[in-house]
PDB file of C-alpha atoms in Angstrom:
ATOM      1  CA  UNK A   1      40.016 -31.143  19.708  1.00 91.00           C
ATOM      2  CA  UNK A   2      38.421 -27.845  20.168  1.00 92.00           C
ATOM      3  CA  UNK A   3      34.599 -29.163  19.622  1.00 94.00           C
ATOM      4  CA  UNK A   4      35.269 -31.494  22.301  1.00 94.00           C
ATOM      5  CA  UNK A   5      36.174 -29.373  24.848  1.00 95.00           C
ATOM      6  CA  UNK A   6      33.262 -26.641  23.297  1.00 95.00           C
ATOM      7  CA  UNK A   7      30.857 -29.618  23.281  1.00 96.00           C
ATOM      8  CA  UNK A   8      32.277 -30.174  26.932  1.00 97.00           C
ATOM      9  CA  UNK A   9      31.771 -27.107  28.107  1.00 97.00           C
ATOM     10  CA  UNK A  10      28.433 -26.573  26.313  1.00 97.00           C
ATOM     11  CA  UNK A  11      26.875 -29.799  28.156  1.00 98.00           C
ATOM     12  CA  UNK A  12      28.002 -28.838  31.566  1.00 98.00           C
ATOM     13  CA  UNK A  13      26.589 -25.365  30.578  1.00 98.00           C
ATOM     14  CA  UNK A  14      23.237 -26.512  29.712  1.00 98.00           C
ATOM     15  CA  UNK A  15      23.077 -29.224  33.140  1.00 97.00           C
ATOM     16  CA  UNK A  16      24.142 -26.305  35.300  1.00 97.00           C
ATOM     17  CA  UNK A  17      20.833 -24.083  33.513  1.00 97.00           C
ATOM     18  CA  UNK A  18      18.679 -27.148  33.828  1.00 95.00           C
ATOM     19  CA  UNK A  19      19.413 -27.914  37.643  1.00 92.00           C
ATOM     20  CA  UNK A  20      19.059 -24.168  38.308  1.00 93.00           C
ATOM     21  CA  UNK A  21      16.529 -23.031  36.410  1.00 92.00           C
ATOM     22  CA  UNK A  22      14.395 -26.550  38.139  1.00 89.00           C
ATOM     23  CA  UNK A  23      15.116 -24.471  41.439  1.00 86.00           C
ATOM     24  CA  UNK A  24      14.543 -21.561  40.434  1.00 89.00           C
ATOM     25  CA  UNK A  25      10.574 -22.498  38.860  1.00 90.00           C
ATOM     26  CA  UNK A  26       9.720 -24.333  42.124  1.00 88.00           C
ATOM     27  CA  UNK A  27      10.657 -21.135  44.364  1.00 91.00           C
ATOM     28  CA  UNK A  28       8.217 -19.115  42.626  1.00 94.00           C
ATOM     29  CA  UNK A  29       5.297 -20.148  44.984  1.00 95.00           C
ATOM     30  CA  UNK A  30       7.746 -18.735  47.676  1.00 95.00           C
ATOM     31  CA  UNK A  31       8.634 -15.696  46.121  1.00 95.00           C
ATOM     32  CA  UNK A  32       4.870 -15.023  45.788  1.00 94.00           C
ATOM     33  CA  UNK A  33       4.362 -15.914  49.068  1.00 95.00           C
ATOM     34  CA  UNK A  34       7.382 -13.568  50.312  1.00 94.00           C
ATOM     35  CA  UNK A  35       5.775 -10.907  48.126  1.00 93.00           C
ATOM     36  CA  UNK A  36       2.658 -10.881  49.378  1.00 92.00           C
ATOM     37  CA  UNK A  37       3.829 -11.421  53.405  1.00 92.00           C
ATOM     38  CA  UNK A  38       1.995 -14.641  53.384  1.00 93.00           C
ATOM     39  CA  UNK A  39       2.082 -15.980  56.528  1.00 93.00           C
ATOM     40  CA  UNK A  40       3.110 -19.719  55.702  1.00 94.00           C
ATOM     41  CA  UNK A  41       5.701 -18.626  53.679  1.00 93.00           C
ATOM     42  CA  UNK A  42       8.182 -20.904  55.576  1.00 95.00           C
ATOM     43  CA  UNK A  43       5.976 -23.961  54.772  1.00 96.00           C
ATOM     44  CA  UNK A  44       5.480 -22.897  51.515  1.00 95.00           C
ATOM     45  CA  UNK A  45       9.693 -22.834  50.411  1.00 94.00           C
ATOM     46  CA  UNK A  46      10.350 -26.068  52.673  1.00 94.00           C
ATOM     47  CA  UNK A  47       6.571 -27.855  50.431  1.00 94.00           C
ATOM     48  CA  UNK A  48       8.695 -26.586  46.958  1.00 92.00           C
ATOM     49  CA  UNK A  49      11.804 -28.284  48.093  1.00 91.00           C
ATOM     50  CA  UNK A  50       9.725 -31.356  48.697  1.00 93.00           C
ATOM     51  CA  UNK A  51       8.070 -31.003  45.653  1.00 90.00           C
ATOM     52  CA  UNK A  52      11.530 -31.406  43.786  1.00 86.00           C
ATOM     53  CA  UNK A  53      11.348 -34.954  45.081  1.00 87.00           C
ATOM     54  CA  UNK A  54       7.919 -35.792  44.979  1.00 88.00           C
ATOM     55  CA  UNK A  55       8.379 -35.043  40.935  1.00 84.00           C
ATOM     56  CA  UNK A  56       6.322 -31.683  41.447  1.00 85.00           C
ATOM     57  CA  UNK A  57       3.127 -33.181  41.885  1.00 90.00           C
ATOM     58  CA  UNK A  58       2.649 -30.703  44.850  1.00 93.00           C
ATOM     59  CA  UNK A  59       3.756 -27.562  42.815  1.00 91.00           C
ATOM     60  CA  UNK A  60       0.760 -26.396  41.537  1.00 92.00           C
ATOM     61  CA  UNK A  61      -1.187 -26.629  44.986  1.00 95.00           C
ATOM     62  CA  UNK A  62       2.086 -24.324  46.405  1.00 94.00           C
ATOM     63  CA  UNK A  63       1.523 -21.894  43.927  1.00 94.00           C
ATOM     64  CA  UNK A  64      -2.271 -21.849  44.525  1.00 94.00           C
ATOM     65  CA  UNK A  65      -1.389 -21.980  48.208  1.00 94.00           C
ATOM     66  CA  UNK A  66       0.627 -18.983  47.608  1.00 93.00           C
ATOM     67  CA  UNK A  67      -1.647 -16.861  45.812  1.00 92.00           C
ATOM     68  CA  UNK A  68      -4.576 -17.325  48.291  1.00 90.00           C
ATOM     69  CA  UNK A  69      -3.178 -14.647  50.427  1.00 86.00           C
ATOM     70  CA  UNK A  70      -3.247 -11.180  50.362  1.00 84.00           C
ATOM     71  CA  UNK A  71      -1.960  -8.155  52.629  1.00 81.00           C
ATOM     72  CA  UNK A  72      -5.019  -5.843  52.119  1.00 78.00           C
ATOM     73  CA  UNK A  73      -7.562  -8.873  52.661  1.00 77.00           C
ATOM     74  CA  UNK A  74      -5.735 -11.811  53.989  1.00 78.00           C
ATOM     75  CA  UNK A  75      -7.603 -15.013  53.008  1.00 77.00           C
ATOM     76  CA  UNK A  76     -10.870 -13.180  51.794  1.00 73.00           C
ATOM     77  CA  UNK A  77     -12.823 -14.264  54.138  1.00 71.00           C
ATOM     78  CA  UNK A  78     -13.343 -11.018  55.478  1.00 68.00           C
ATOM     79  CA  UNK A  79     -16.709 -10.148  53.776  1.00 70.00           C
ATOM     80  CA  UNK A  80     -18.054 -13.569  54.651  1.00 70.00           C
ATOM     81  CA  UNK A  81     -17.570 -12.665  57.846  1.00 75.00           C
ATOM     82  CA  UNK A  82     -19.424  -9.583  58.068  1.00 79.00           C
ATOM     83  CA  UNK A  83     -22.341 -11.088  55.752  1.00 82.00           C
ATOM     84  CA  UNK A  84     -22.648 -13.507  58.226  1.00 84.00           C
ATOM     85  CA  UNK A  85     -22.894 -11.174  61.001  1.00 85.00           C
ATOM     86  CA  UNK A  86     -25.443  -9.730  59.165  1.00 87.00           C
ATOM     87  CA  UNK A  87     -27.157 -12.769  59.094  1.00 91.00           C
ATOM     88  CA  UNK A  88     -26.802 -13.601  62.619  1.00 91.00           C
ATOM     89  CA  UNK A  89     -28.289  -9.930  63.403  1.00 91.00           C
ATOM     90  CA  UNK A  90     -31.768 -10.348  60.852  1.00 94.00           C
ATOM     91  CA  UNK A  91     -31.771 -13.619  62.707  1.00 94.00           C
ATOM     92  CA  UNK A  92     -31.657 -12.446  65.847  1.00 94.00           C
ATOM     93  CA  UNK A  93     -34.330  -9.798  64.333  1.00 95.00           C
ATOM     94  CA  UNK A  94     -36.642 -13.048  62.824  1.00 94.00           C
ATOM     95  CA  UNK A  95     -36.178 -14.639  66.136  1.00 96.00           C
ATOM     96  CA  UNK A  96     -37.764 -11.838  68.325  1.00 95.00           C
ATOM     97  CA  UNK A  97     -40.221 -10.916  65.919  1.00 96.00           C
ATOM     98  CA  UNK A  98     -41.776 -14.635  66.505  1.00 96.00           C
ATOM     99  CA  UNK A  99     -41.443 -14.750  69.692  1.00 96.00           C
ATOM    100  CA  UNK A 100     -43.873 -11.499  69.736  1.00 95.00           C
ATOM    101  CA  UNK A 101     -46.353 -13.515  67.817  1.00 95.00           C
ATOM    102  CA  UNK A 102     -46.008 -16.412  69.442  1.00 95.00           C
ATOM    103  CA  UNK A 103     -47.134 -14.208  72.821  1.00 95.00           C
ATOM    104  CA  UNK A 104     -49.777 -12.583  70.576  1.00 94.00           C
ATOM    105  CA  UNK A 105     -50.881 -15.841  69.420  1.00 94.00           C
ATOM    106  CA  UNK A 106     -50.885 -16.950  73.081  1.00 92.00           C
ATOM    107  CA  UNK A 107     -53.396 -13.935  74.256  1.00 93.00           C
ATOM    108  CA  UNK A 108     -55.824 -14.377  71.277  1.00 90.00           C
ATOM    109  CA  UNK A 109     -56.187 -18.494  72.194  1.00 89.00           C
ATOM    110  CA  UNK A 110     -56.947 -17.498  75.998  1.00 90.00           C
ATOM    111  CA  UNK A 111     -59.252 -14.675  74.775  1.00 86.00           C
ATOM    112  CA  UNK A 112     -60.990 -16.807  71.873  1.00 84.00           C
ATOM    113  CA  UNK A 113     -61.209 -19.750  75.033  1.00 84.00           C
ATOM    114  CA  UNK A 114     -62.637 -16.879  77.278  1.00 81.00           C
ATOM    115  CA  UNK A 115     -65.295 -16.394  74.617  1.00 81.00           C
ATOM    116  CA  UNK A 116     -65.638 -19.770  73.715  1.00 77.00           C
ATOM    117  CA  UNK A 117     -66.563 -20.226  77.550  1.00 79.00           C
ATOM    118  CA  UNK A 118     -68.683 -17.619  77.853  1.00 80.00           C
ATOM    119  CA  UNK A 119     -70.911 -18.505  74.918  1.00 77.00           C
ATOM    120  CA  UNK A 120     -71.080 -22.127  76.456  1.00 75.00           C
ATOM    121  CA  UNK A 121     -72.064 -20.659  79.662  1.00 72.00           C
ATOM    122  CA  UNK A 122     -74.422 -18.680  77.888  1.00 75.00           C
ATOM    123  CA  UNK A 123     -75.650 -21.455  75.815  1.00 72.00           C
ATOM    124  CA  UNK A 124     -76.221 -23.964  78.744  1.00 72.00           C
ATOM    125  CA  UNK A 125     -78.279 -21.565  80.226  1.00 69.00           C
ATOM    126  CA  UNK A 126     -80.379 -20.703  77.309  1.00 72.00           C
ATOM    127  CA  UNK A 127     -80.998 -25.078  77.062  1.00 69.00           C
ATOM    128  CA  UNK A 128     -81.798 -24.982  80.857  1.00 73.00           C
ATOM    129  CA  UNK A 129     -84.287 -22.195  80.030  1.00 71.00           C
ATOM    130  CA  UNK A 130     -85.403 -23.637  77.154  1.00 67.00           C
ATOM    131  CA  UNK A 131     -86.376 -26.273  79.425  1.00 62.00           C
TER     132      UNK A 131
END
């Protein structure tokens, strides 16, 4: 009679761990998330509820979701944003430095067309000499 009531006892011991310790695995993503001041951590504890009933298939992507942010550097897109305004600036750089040769270009094509014209001149008036 006593093993029943151990064996009892020990199954509704081991169901109450189970159920718990299910809840307790898929708020992890939100206790990284509260850890780490992520700013969807709402969204992130409601998605591991979900996940419960979904049969976790979303659990990993919470816990990746979790993990993306960080206090000192948010999503990490923070150097990609200043290489970029780098970019943008040598750009900007590229950009004036062909417009200067384009105007360069521009002044040695009307000087090269005020030779060219000159040396027609010159030559028409060397044929009407010539004859």
């Amino acid at each position: 009679m006593f093993l029943d009531y151990f064996a009892l006892g020990l199954l509704i011991f081991v169901a109450l761990v189970i159920f718990y310790g299910i809840i307790v695995i898929h708020d992890i993503p939100y206790e990284i998330a509260k850890e780490r001041n992520h700013p969807h951590q709402d969204a992130i504890h409601v998605s591991g509820w979900v996940s419960l009933f979904t049969l976790h298939t979303i659990w990993p992507f919470l816990w990746i979701w979790a993990t993306l942010w960080r206090k000192d550097r948010g999503w990490g897109f923070a150097k990609l944003e200043e290489e970029q305004h780098d970019i943008h600036h040598r750009v900007d750089s590229l950009i004036d430095q062909v417009s200067a040769l384009q105007e360069e270009i521009a002044q040695l094509k009307q000087v090269d067309s005020v030779k060219a014209e000159q040396s027609n001149d010159q030559n028409n008036a060397q044929d009407q000499e010539a004859k």
